[in-house]
PDB file of C-alpha atoms in Angstrom:
ATOM      1  CA  MET A   1      -4.412 -53.169  40.561  1.00  0.00           C
ATOM      2  CA  SER A   2      -2.975 -50.013  41.551  1.00  0.00           C
ATOM      3  CA  TYR A   3       0.202 -49.378  43.700  1.00  0.00           C
ATOM      4  CA  GLY A   4       0.526 -46.686  46.419  1.00  0.00           C
ATOM      5  CA  GLN A   5       3.643 -44.735  47.673  1.00  0.00           C
ATOM      6  CA  GLY A   6       4.293 -47.282  50.420  1.00  0.00           C
ATOM      7  CA  GLY A   7       4.473 -44.782  53.326  1.00  0.00           C
ATOM      8  CA  PRO A   8       5.407 -41.158  53.745  1.00  0.00           C
ATOM      9  CA  GLN A   9       7.680 -39.627  51.215  1.00  0.00           C
ATOM     10  CA  SER A  10      11.253 -38.829  52.336  1.00  0.00           C
ATOM     11  CA  GLN A  11      11.950 -35.146  53.032  1.00  0.00           C
ATOM     12  CA  TRP A  12      14.898 -33.487  51.281  1.00  0.00           C
ATOM     13  CA  ASP A  13      17.110 -31.503  53.556  1.00  0.00           C
ATOM     14  CA  PRO A  14      19.814 -29.467  51.841  1.00  0.00           C
ATOM     15  CA  TRP A  15      22.013 -29.638  54.986  1.00  0.00           C
ATOM     16  CA  LYS A  16      21.838 -33.463  55.208  1.00  0.00           C
ATOM     17  CA  PRO A  17      24.173 -35.303  52.919  1.00  0.00           C
ATOM     18  CA  HIS A  18      22.760 -37.918  50.560  1.00  0.00           C
ATOM     19  CA  SER A  19      19.255 -36.642  51.072  1.00  0.00           C
ATOM     20  CA  GLN A  20      17.243 -36.578  47.859  1.00  0.00           C
ATOM     21  CA  GLN A  21      15.138 -33.839  46.464  1.00  0.00           C
ATOM     22  CA  PRO A  22      11.443 -34.815  46.512  1.00  0.00           C
ATOM     23  CA  TRP A  23       9.576 -35.198  43.370  1.00  0.00           C
ATOM     24  CA  ASN A  24       6.215 -33.701  42.875  1.00  0.00           C
ATOM     25  CA  SER A  25       3.083 -35.760  42.549  1.00  0.00           C
ATOM     26  CA  GLY A  26       1.711 -36.958  39.344  1.00  0.00           C
ATOM     27  CA  GLU A  27       1.526 -33.319  38.274  1.00  0.00           C
ATOM     28  CA  ASP A  28       5.309 -33.038  38.503  1.00  0.00           C
ATOM     29  CA  ASP A  29       6.791 -32.668  35.130  1.00  0.00           C
ATOM     30  CA  GLY A  30      10.224 -33.963  36.335  1.00  0.00           C
ATOM     31  CA  THR A  31      11.979 -30.502  36.251  1.00  0.00           C
ATOM     32  CA  PRO A  32      14.151 -29.543  39.350  1.00  0.00           C
ATOM     33  CA  ASP A  33      12.885 -26.740  41.564  1.00  0.00           C
ATOM     34  CA  TRP A  34      15.480 -24.100  40.679  1.00  0.00           C
ATOM     35  CA  ALA A  35      14.073 -21.535  43.068  1.00  0.00           C
ATOM     36  CA  ALA A  36      14.493 -23.864  46.026  1.00  0.00           C
ATOM     37  CA  LEU A  37      18.048 -24.698  44.993  1.00  0.00           C
ATOM     38  CA  ALA A  38      19.000 -21.013  44.751  1.00  0.00           C
ATOM     39  CA  GLU A  39      17.514 -20.280  48.174  1.00  0.00           C
ATOM     40  CA  ALA A  40      19.461 -23.138  49.748  1.00  0.00           C
ATOM     41  CA  SER A  41      22.719 -21.948  48.193  1.00  0.00           C
ATOM     42  CA  GLU A  42      22.187 -18.413  49.494  1.00  0.00           C
ATOM     43  CA  THR A  43      21.527 -19.773  52.998  1.00  0.00           C
ATOM     44  CA  ARG A  44      24.782 -21.716  52.926  1.00  0.00           C
ATOM     45  CA  ASN A  45      26.762 -18.617  51.847  1.00  0.00           C
ATOM     46  CA  LYS A  46      25.317 -16.520  54.679  1.00  0.00           C
ATOM     47  CA  ARG A  47      26.267 -19.132  57.246  1.00  0.00           C
ATOM     48  CA  ARG A  48      29.837 -19.271  55.900  1.00  0.00           C
ATOM     49  CA  LYS A  49      30.195 -15.473  56.189  1.00  0.00           C
ATOM     50  CA  LEU A  50      28.967 -15.548  59.771  1.00  0.00           C
ATOM     51  CA  LEU A  51      31.464 -18.274  60.665  1.00  0.00           C
ATOM     52  CA  PHE A  52      34.332 -16.336  58.987  1.00  0.00           C
ATOM     53  CA  ILE A  53      33.516 -13.093  60.841  1.00  0.00           C
ATOM     54  CA  ALA A  54      33.204 -14.883  64.162  1.00  0.00           C
ATOM     55  CA  GLY A  55      36.531 -16.663  63.605  1.00  0.00           C
ATOM     56  CA  GLY A  56      38.294 -13.376  62.749  1.00  0.00           C
ATOM     57  CA  ALA A  57      36.969 -11.709  65.889  1.00  0.00           C
ATOM     58  CA  LEU A  58      38.198 -14.577  68.044  1.00  0.00           C
ATOM     59  CA  ALA A  59      41.640 -14.388  66.433  1.00  0.00           C
ATOM     60  CA  THR A  60      41.827 -10.628  67.078  1.00  0.00           C
ATOM     61  CA  VAL A  61      40.914 -11.126  70.712  1.00  0.00           C
ATOM     62  CA  ALA A  62      43.592 -13.830  71.022  1.00  0.00           C
ATOM     63  CA  ILE A  63      46.277 -11.595  69.469  1.00  0.00           C
ATOM     64  CA  GLY A  64      45.314  -8.677  71.715  1.00  0.00           C
ATOM     65  CA  THR A  65      45.563 -10.912  74.749  1.00  0.00           C
ATOM     66  CA  ALA A  66      49.014 -12.084  73.711  1.00  0.00           C
ATOM     67  CA  VAL A  67      50.188  -8.470  73.253  1.00  0.00           C
ATOM     68  CA  ALA A  68      48.780  -7.519  76.623  1.00  0.00           C
ATOM     69  CA  VAL A  69      50.596 -10.411  78.262  1.00  0.00           C
ATOM     70  CA  ALA A  70      53.814  -9.370  76.528  1.00  0.00           C
ATOM     71  CA  VAL A  71      53.442  -5.775  77.819  1.00  0.00           C
ATOM     72  CA  VAL A  72      52.788  -6.977  81.341  1.00  0.00           C
ATOM     73  CA  SER A  73      55.821  -9.235  81.208  1.00  0.00           C
ATOM     74  CA  ALA A  74      58.016  -6.398  79.923  1.00  0.00           C
ATOM     75  CA  ASN A  75      56.870  -4.014  82.643  1.00  0.00           C
ATOM     76  CA  GLY A  76      57.326  -6.632  85.319  1.00  0.00           C
ATOM     77  CA  GLY A  77      54.008  -5.783  86.921  1.00  0.00           C
ATOM     78  CA  ASP A  78      50.731  -4.012  86.409  1.00  0.00           C
ATOM     79  CA  PRO A  79      50.477  -2.474  82.902  1.00  0.00           C
ATOM     80  CA  GLU A  80      48.698   0.492  84.466  1.00  0.00           C
ATOM     81  CA  ALA A  81      51.721   1.195  86.646  1.00  0.00           C
ATOM     82  CA  GLY A  82      53.815   2.642  83.794  1.00  0.00           C
ATOM     83  CA  PRO A  83      57.309   1.671  82.658  1.00  0.00           C
ATOM     84  CA  SER A  84      59.720   0.302  85.217  1.00  0.00           C
ATOM     85  CA  THR A  85      62.611   2.540  86.357  1.00  0.00           C
ATOM     86  CA  LEU A  86      66.325   1.883  86.773  1.00  0.00           C
ATOM     87  CA  PRO A  87      67.646   1.444  90.313  1.00  0.00           C
ATOM     88  CA  ALA A  88      68.897   4.501  92.146  1.00  0.00           C
ATOM     89  CA  THR A  89      72.258   5.859  90.982  1.00  0.00           C
ATOM     90  CA  ALA A  90      73.924   5.088  94.284  1.00  0.00           C
ATOM     91  CA  SER A  91      73.129   1.400  93.837  1.00  0.00           C
ATOM     92  CA  LEU A  92      74.626   1.132  90.368  1.00  0.00           C
ATOM     93  CA  PRO A  93      78.102  -0.416  90.309  1.00  0.00           C
ATOM     94  CA  GLY A  94      80.932   2.051  89.958  1.00  0.00           C
ATOM     95  CA  THR A  95      78.845   5.102  90.874  1.00  0.00           C
ATOM     96  CA  GLY A  96      79.512   5.318  94.603  1.00  0.00           C
ATOM     97  CA  THR A  97      80.610   8.568  96.226  1.00  0.00           C
ATOM     98  CA  ALA A  98      83.597   7.131  98.083  1.00  0.00           C
ATOM     99  CA  THR A  99      87.009   8.375  96.905  1.00  0.00           C
ATOM    100  CA  PRO A 100      89.984   6.028  96.771  1.00  0.00           C
ATOM    101  CA  SER A 101      92.751   6.800  99.189  1.00  0.00           C
ATOM    102  CA  PHE A 102      96.429   6.472  98.397  1.00  0.00           C
ATOM    103  CA  GLU A 103      99.489   6.503 100.553  1.00  0.00           C
ATOM    104  CA  PRO A 104     101.519   9.710 100.082  1.00  0.00           C
ATOM    105  CA  THR A 105     104.470   9.068  97.816  1.00  0.00           C
ATOM    106  CA  SER A 106     105.822  12.577  97.213  1.00  0.00           C
ATOM    107  CA  ALA A 107     108.720  13.924  99.248  1.00  0.00           C
ATOM    108  CA  PRO A 108     107.980  16.613 101.862  1.00  0.00           C
ATOM    109  CA  PRO A 109     108.672  20.192 100.794  1.00  0.00           C
ATOM    110  CA  PRO A 110     112.274  21.338 101.317  1.00  0.00           C
ATOM    111  CA  LEU A 111     113.104  23.300 104.443  1.00  0.00           C
ATOM    112  CA  ASN A 112     113.445  27.056 104.072  1.00  0.00           C
ATOM    113  CA  PRO A 113     117.081  28.217 104.424  1.00  0.00           C
ATOM    114  CA  ALA A 114     115.906  31.604 105.746  1.00  0.00           C
ATOM    115  CA  ASP A 115     114.405  29.867 108.794  1.00  0.00           C
ATOM    116  CA  PHE A 116     117.859  28.692 109.875  1.00  0.00           C
ATOM    117  CA  ILE A 117     119.629  32.040 109.546  1.00  0.00           C
ATOM    118  CA  SER A 118     116.855  34.057 111.186  1.00  0.00           C
ATOM    119  CA  SER A 119     117.360  32.808 114.750  1.00  0.00           C
ATOM    120  CA  ALA A 120     120.428  32.007 116.856  1.00  0.00           C
ATOM    121  CA  LYS A 121     118.599  28.911 118.165  1.00  0.00           C
ATOM    122  CA  LYS A 122     118.575  27.343 114.690  1.00  0.00           C
ATOM    123  CA  ASP A 123     121.674  28.956 113.229  1.00  0.00           C
ATOM    124  CA  THR A 124     124.155  26.740 115.036  1.00  0.00           C
ATOM    125  CA  ALA A 125     126.704  25.948 112.300  1.00  0.00           C
ATOM    126  CA  PRO A 126     130.306  27.103 112.899  1.00  0.00           C
ATOM    127  CA  LEU A 127     130.701  30.814 112.194  1.00  0.00           C
ATOM    128  CA  GLY A 128     133.901  32.738 111.506  1.00  0.00           C
ATOM    129  CA  PRO A 129     135.728  34.817 108.878  1.00  0.00           C
ATOM    130  CA  ASP A 130     136.866  31.684 107.054  1.00  0.00           C
ATOM    131  CA  THR A 131     133.317  30.225 106.821  1.00  0.00           C
ATOM    132  CA  LEU A 132     131.800  33.479 105.539  1.00  0.00           C
ATOM    133  CA  PHE A 133     134.806  34.444 103.373  1.00  0.00           C
ATOM    134  CA  PRO A 134     136.500  31.201 102.265  1.00  0.00           C
ATOM    135  CA  GLY A 135     139.580  30.938 100.046  1.00  0.00           C
ATOM    136  CA  LYS A 136     142.323  33.382  99.186  1.00  0.00           C
ATOM    137  CA  GLN A 137     140.830  34.850  96.031  1.00  0.00           C
ATOM    138  CA  LEU A 138     137.406  35.806  94.772  1.00  0.00           C
ATOM    139  CA  THR A 139     136.363  36.181  91.132  1.00  0.00           C
ATOM    140  CA  LEU A 140     133.476  38.522  90.357  1.00  0.00           C
ATOM    141  CA  GLY A 141     132.746  38.652  86.638  1.00  0.00           C
ATOM    142  CA  ASP A 142     136.062  39.295  84.936  1.00  0.00           C
ATOM    143  CA  THR A 143     137.730  40.722  88.037  1.00  0.00           C
ATOM    144  CA  VAL A 144     139.827  38.691  90.468  1.00  0.00           C
ATOM    145  CA  TYR A 145     140.085  40.044  94.016  1.00  0.00           C
ATOM    146  CA  THR A 146     142.691  39.000  96.541  1.00  0.00           C
ATOM    147  CA  LYS A 147     141.584  38.412 100.098  1.00  0.00           C
ATOM    148  CA  GLY A 148     143.719  40.249 102.662  1.00  0.00           C
ATOM    149  CA  ALA A 149     143.184  40.701 106.365  1.00  0.00           C
ATOM    150  CA  THR A 150     140.229  39.238 108.314  1.00  0.00           C
ATOM    151  CA  ASP A 151     138.909  40.107 111.763  1.00  0.00           C
ATOM    152  CA  ASP A 152     136.321  38.857 114.289  1.00  0.00           C
ATOM    153  CA  THR A 153     135.274  40.730 117.421  1.00  0.00           C
ATOM    154  CA  SER A 154     132.450  40.811 119.959  1.00  0.00           C
ATOM    155  CA  ALA A 155     133.095  44.526 120.572  1.00  0.00           C
ATOM    156  CA  CYS A 156     131.024  45.554 117.568  1.00  0.00           C
ATOM    157  CA  ALA A 157     131.078  49.305 118.221  1.00  0.00           C
ATOM    158  CA  SER A 158     134.886  49.388 118.296  1.00  0.00           C
ATOM    159  CA  VAL A 159     135.169  48.615 114.580  1.00  0.00           C
ATOM    160  CA  ALA A 160     132.311  50.874 113.438  1.00  0.00           C
ATOM    161  CA  GLY A 161     132.237  54.566 112.602  1.00  0.00           C
ATOM    162  CA  GLY A 162     129.874  57.501 112.284  1.00  0.00           C
ATOM    163  CA  THR A 163     126.365  56.685 113.544  1.00  0.00           C
ATOM    164  CA  LEU A 164     126.791  52.897 113.339  1.00  0.00           C
ATOM    165  CA  PRO A 165     128.297  52.148 116.806  1.00  0.00           C
ATOM    166  CA  GLY A 166     125.223  53.384 118.679  1.00  0.00           C
ATOM    167  CA  VAL A 167     122.822  51.447 116.406  1.00  0.00           C
ATOM    168  CA  LEU A 168     124.787  48.224 116.796  1.00  0.00           C
ATOM    169  CA  THR A 169     124.902  48.557 120.583  1.00  0.00           C
ATOM    170  CA  ALA A 170     121.199  49.425 120.912  1.00  0.00           C
ATOM    171  CA  ASN A 171     120.142  46.314 119.010  1.00  0.00           C
ATOM    172  CA  GLY A 172     122.431  43.852 120.762  1.00  0.00           C
ATOM    173  CA  CYS A 173     125.181  43.118 118.232  1.00  0.00           C
ATOM    174  CA  THR A 174     127.044  40.013 119.421  1.00  0.00           C
ATOM    175  CA  ARG A 175     129.819  39.792 116.825  1.00  0.00           C
ATOM    176  CA  LEU A 176     131.210  41.729 113.891  1.00  0.00           C
ATOM    177  CA  LEU A 177     133.290  39.870 111.300  1.00  0.00           C
ATOM    178  CA  ARG A 178     135.390  41.690 108.662  1.00  0.00           C
ATOM    179  CA  ALA A 179     137.386  40.815 105.553  1.00  0.00           C
ATOM    180  CA  THR A 180     139.209  43.017 103.026  1.00  0.00           C
ATOM    181  CA  TYR A 181     139.571  42.340  99.258  1.00  0.00           C
ATOM    182  CA  THR A 182     141.812  44.230  96.869  1.00  0.00           C
ATOM    183  CA  HIS A 183     142.220  44.599  93.118  1.00  0.00           C
ATOM    184  CA  GLY A 184     144.881  46.997  91.942  1.00  0.00           C
ATOM    185  CA  ASP A 185     144.519  50.206  93.951  1.00  0.00           C
ATOM    186  CA  ILE A 186     140.878  49.471  94.872  1.00  0.00           C
ATOM    187  CA  ALA A 187     140.144  47.989  98.294  1.00  0.00           C
ATOM    188  CA  VAL A 188     136.845  46.910  99.901  1.00  0.00           C
ATOM    189  CA  THR A 189     136.194  45.917 103.504  1.00  0.00           C
ATOM    190  CA  VAL A 190     133.097  43.823 104.195  1.00  0.00           C
ATOM    191  CA  GLY A 191     131.648  43.801 107.728  1.00  0.00           C
ATOM    192  CA  VAL A 192     128.950  41.387 108.956  1.00  0.00           C
ATOM    193  CA  ALA A 193     127.192  42.185 112.243  1.00  0.00           C
ATOM    194  CA  VAL A 194     125.494  39.250 114.009  1.00  0.00           C
ATOM    195  CA  PHE A 195     122.295  39.467 116.122  1.00  0.00           C
ATOM    196  CA  ASP A 196     120.118  36.998 118.008  1.00  0.00           C
ATOM    197  CA  ASP A 197     117.231  37.227 115.546  1.00  0.00           C
ATOM    198  CA  ALA A 198     116.137  38.718 112.225  1.00  0.00           C
ATOM    199  CA  ALA A 199     114.025  41.417 113.850  1.00  0.00           C
ATOM    200  CA  ARG A 200     117.079  43.045 115.424  1.00  0.00           C
ATOM    201  CA  ALA A 201     119.007  42.992 112.135  1.00  0.00           C
ATOM    202  CA  ALA A 202     116.041  44.535 110.332  1.00  0.00           C
ATOM    203  CA  ARG A 203     115.909  47.365 112.886  1.00  0.00           C
ATOM    204  CA  VAL A 204     119.610  48.059 112.350  1.00  0.00           C
ATOM    205  CA  LYS A 205     119.042  48.411 108.616  1.00  0.00           C
ATOM    206  CA  ALA A 206     116.129  50.775 109.231  1.00  0.00           C
ATOM    207  CA  GLN A 207     118.007  52.918 111.783  1.00  0.00           C
ATOM    208  CA  THR A 208     121.263  53.411 109.862  1.00  0.00           C
ATOM    209  CA  ASP A 209     122.038  56.187 107.352  1.00  0.00           C
ATOM    210  CA  ASP A 210     124.780  57.241 104.939  1.00  0.00           C
ATOM    211  CA  ARG A 211     127.048  58.077 107.885  1.00  0.00           C
ATOM    212  CA  SER A 212     126.782  54.557 109.336  1.00  0.00           C
ATOM    213  CA  ILE A 213     130.012  52.879 108.240  1.00  0.00           C
ATOM    214  CA  VAL A 214     132.139  49.869 109.118  1.00  0.00           C
ATOM    215  CA  ARG A 215     135.827  50.787 109.584  1.00  0.00           C
ATOM    216  CA  SER A 216     138.222  49.660 106.842  1.00  0.00           C
ATOM    217  CA  LEU A 217     140.563  46.811 107.728  1.00  0.00           C
ATOM    218  CA  PHE A 218     144.136  47.278 106.527  1.00  0.00           C
ATOM    219  CA  GLY A 219     147.700  46.740 107.670  1.00  0.00           C
ATOM    220  CA  LYS A 220     147.369  42.999 107.890  1.00  0.00           C
ATOM    221  CA  GLY A 221     148.007  40.849 104.840  1.00  0.00           C
ATOM    222  CA  GLY A 222     149.881  43.647 103.095  1.00  0.00           C
ATOM    223  CA  VAL A 223     146.809  45.842 102.565  1.00  0.00           C
ATOM    224  CA  LYS A 224     147.680  49.555 102.400  1.00  0.00           C
ATOM    225  CA  PRO A 225     145.580  52.047 104.328  1.00  0.00           C
ATOM    226  CA  PHE A 226     142.427  53.234 102.605  1.00  0.00           C
ATOM    227  CA  CYS A 227     139.333  55.175 103.567  1.00  0.00           C
ATOM    228  CA  ASP A 228     141.286  56.641 106.497  1.00  0.00           C
ATOM    229  CA  GLY A 229     140.342  60.238 105.956  1.00  0.00           C
ATOM    230  CA  ALA A 230     139.458  60.189 102.211  1.00  0.00           C
ATOM    231  CA  PHE A 231     135.944  60.117 100.826  1.00  0.00           C
ATOM    232  CA  CYS A 232     134.786  56.503 100.280  1.00  0.00           C
ATOM    233  CA  ARG A 233     131.640  54.741  99.188  1.00  0.00           C
ATOM    234  CA  SER A 234     129.588  52.601 101.656  1.00  0.00           C
ATOM    235  CA  THR A 235     126.595  50.219 101.520  1.00  0.00           C
ATOM    236  CA  ARG A 236     124.357  48.607 104.179  1.00  0.00           C
ATOM    237  CA  ASN A 237     121.681  45.894 104.183  1.00  0.00           C
ATOM    238  CA  ALA A 238     120.326  42.961 106.218  1.00  0.00           C
ATOM    239  CA  TYR A 239     119.382  39.316 105.645  1.00  0.00           C
ATOM    240  CA  GLY A 240     118.230  36.941 108.340  1.00  0.00           C
ATOM    241  CA  ARG A 241     119.900  37.770 111.651  1.00  0.00           C
ATOM    242  CA  TYR A 242     122.813  39.439 109.861  1.00  0.00           C
ATOM    243  CA  ALA A 243     123.385  43.078 108.914  1.00  0.00           C
ATOM    244  CA  TYR A 244     126.165  43.531 106.377  1.00  0.00           C
ATOM    245  CA  PHE A 245     128.143  46.592 105.303  1.00  0.00           C
ATOM    246  CA  THR A 246     130.849  47.524 102.778  1.00  0.00           C
ATOM    247  CA  ILE A 247     133.272  50.434 102.502  1.00  0.00           C
ATOM    248  CA  SER A 248     135.213  50.917  99.214  1.00  0.00           C
ATOM    249  CA  GLY A 249     137.991  53.277  98.242  1.00  0.00           C
ATOM    250  CA  PHE A 250     141.498  53.740  96.880  1.00  0.00           C
ATOM    251  CA  THR A 251     144.677  52.589  98.591  1.00  0.00           C
ATOM    252  CA  THR A 252     146.309  55.705  97.102  1.00  0.00           C
ATOM    253  CA  GLY A 253     144.270  57.970  99.386  1.00  0.00           C
ATOM    254  CA  LYS A 254     142.288  59.442  96.506  1.00  0.00           C
ATOM    255  CA  ASP A 255     138.677  60.450  97.089  1.00  0.00           C
ATOM    256  CA  VAL A 256     135.953  58.383  95.444  1.00  0.00           C
ATOM    257  CA  THR A 257     133.660  60.275  93.072  1.00  0.00           C
ATOM    258  CA  LYS A 258     130.588  59.262  91.055  1.00  0.00           C
ATOM    259  CA  LYS A 259     132.817  58.732  88.037  1.00  0.00           C
ATOM    260  CA  ASP A 260     134.684  55.892  89.768  1.00  0.00           C
ATOM    261  CA  THR A 261     132.373  53.147  88.563  1.00  0.00           C
ATOM    262  CA  ALA A 262     134.975  50.448  89.283  1.00  0.00           C
ATOM    263  CA  VAL A 263     134.814  51.303  92.992  1.00  0.00           C
ATOM    264  CA  PHE A 264     131.019  51.214  92.945  1.00  0.00           C
ATOM    265  CA  GLY A 265     131.109  47.905  91.097  1.00  0.00           C
ATOM    266  CA  ALA A 266     133.533  46.394  93.585  1.00  0.00           C
ATOM    267  CA  GLY A 267     131.403  47.417  96.562  1.00  0.00           C
ATOM    268  CA  ASN A 268     128.171  46.137  94.981  1.00  0.00           C
ATOM    269  CA  GLY A 269     129.787  42.877  93.900  1.00  0.00           C
ATOM    270  CA  LEU A 270     131.209  42.115  97.342  1.00  0.00           C
ATOM    271  CA  ALA A 271     127.885  42.983  99.015  1.00  0.00           C
ATOM    272  CA  GLN A 272     126.149  40.476  96.731  1.00  0.00           C
ATOM    273  CA  PHE A 273     128.807  37.882  97.414  1.00  0.00           C
ATOM    274  CA  THR A 274     128.298  38.344 101.168  1.00  0.00           C
ATOM    275  CA  VAL A 275     124.526  37.890 101.104  1.00  0.00           C
ATOM    276  CA  ASN A 276     125.005  34.824  98.885  1.00  0.00           C
ATOM    277  CA  ARG A 277     127.345  33.352 101.491  1.00  0.00           C
ATOM    278  CA  ILE A 278     124.824  34.000 104.276  1.00  0.00           C
ATOM    279  CA  HIS A 279     122.101  32.336 102.205  1.00  0.00           C
ATOM    280  CA  ARG A 280     124.367  29.383 101.469  1.00  0.00           C
ATOM    281  CA  ARG A 281     124.892  29.022 105.195  1.00  0.00           C
ATOM    282  CA  GLY A 282     121.132  28.649 105.609  1.00  0.00           C
ATOM    283  CA  GLN A 283     120.947  26.167 102.721  1.00  0.00           C
ATOM    284  CA  GLU A 284     123.617  23.907 104.215  1.00  0.00           C
ATOM    285  CA  GLN A 285     121.845  23.780 107.562  1.00  0.00           C
ATOM    286  CA  ALA A 286     118.455  23.131 105.922  1.00  0.00           C
ATOM    287  CA  GLU A 287     119.915  20.256 103.904  1.00  0.00           C
ATOM    288  CA  ALA A 288     121.579  18.787 106.987  1.00  0.00           C
ATOM    289  CA  ALA A 289     118.316  18.964 108.938  1.00  0.00           C
ATOM    290  CA  ALA A 290     116.426  17.254 106.092  1.00  0.00           C
ATOM    291  CA  ARG A 291     118.917  14.377 106.078  1.00  0.00           C
TER     292      ARG A 291
END
């Protein structure tokens, strides 16, 4: 009695687990089919490579997408629109064009003393021989001068000599104040002519010459006659609404020559003292106005 296979033989599938390799028929010698096994192994390897390549491509695409999203987020908009820009300078804090304003804290500039002595309308302080020539003595350098007689008159031409009377009258002299200072046998008379404004005083200076002299003041205060016929030295100038003159000589009646430097020095020193006093007059009035 013979036995058959009992139905179809099971098929071996290398991709199905637990499947069994078929055996050949009665001619099979029981040896595995090595060629079939090698072919199945090669097929499996190819499939694994394909899966690996496909997985890598998907990962690359995912990474690229993430980078693209990051770029879009950084730009705040369309990646094709380029990098974003800062806001305009005017909108940045602290960069506005407005300038801060401050209340003025500095004192106003001082008033100009010359303004007060250039016009009779402003030059209203008391005026007289004692205000222009204060005290009884005057020290210039190492020399002490004694103040003698003083004089104040509205008849300017009456106390002037040479070409000066006509110039004073033509320009409207209102007063002429005089004072005499002595040191030893040297005597100097200072005369200050007063006008309504600086323009008139400036014209007097321009119109006078070496023969325009103020008369010497003597006799009062024990001052001996001087420059009453002898050659003397004179000066003339102007400041503000004042023209001022000096005449210097010897109480001995001696003529003044170029060698008598002490006489020249006395005249120059008293001329400087006089203009300083006129300027001080302007300063006092400017300070009073500022207060």
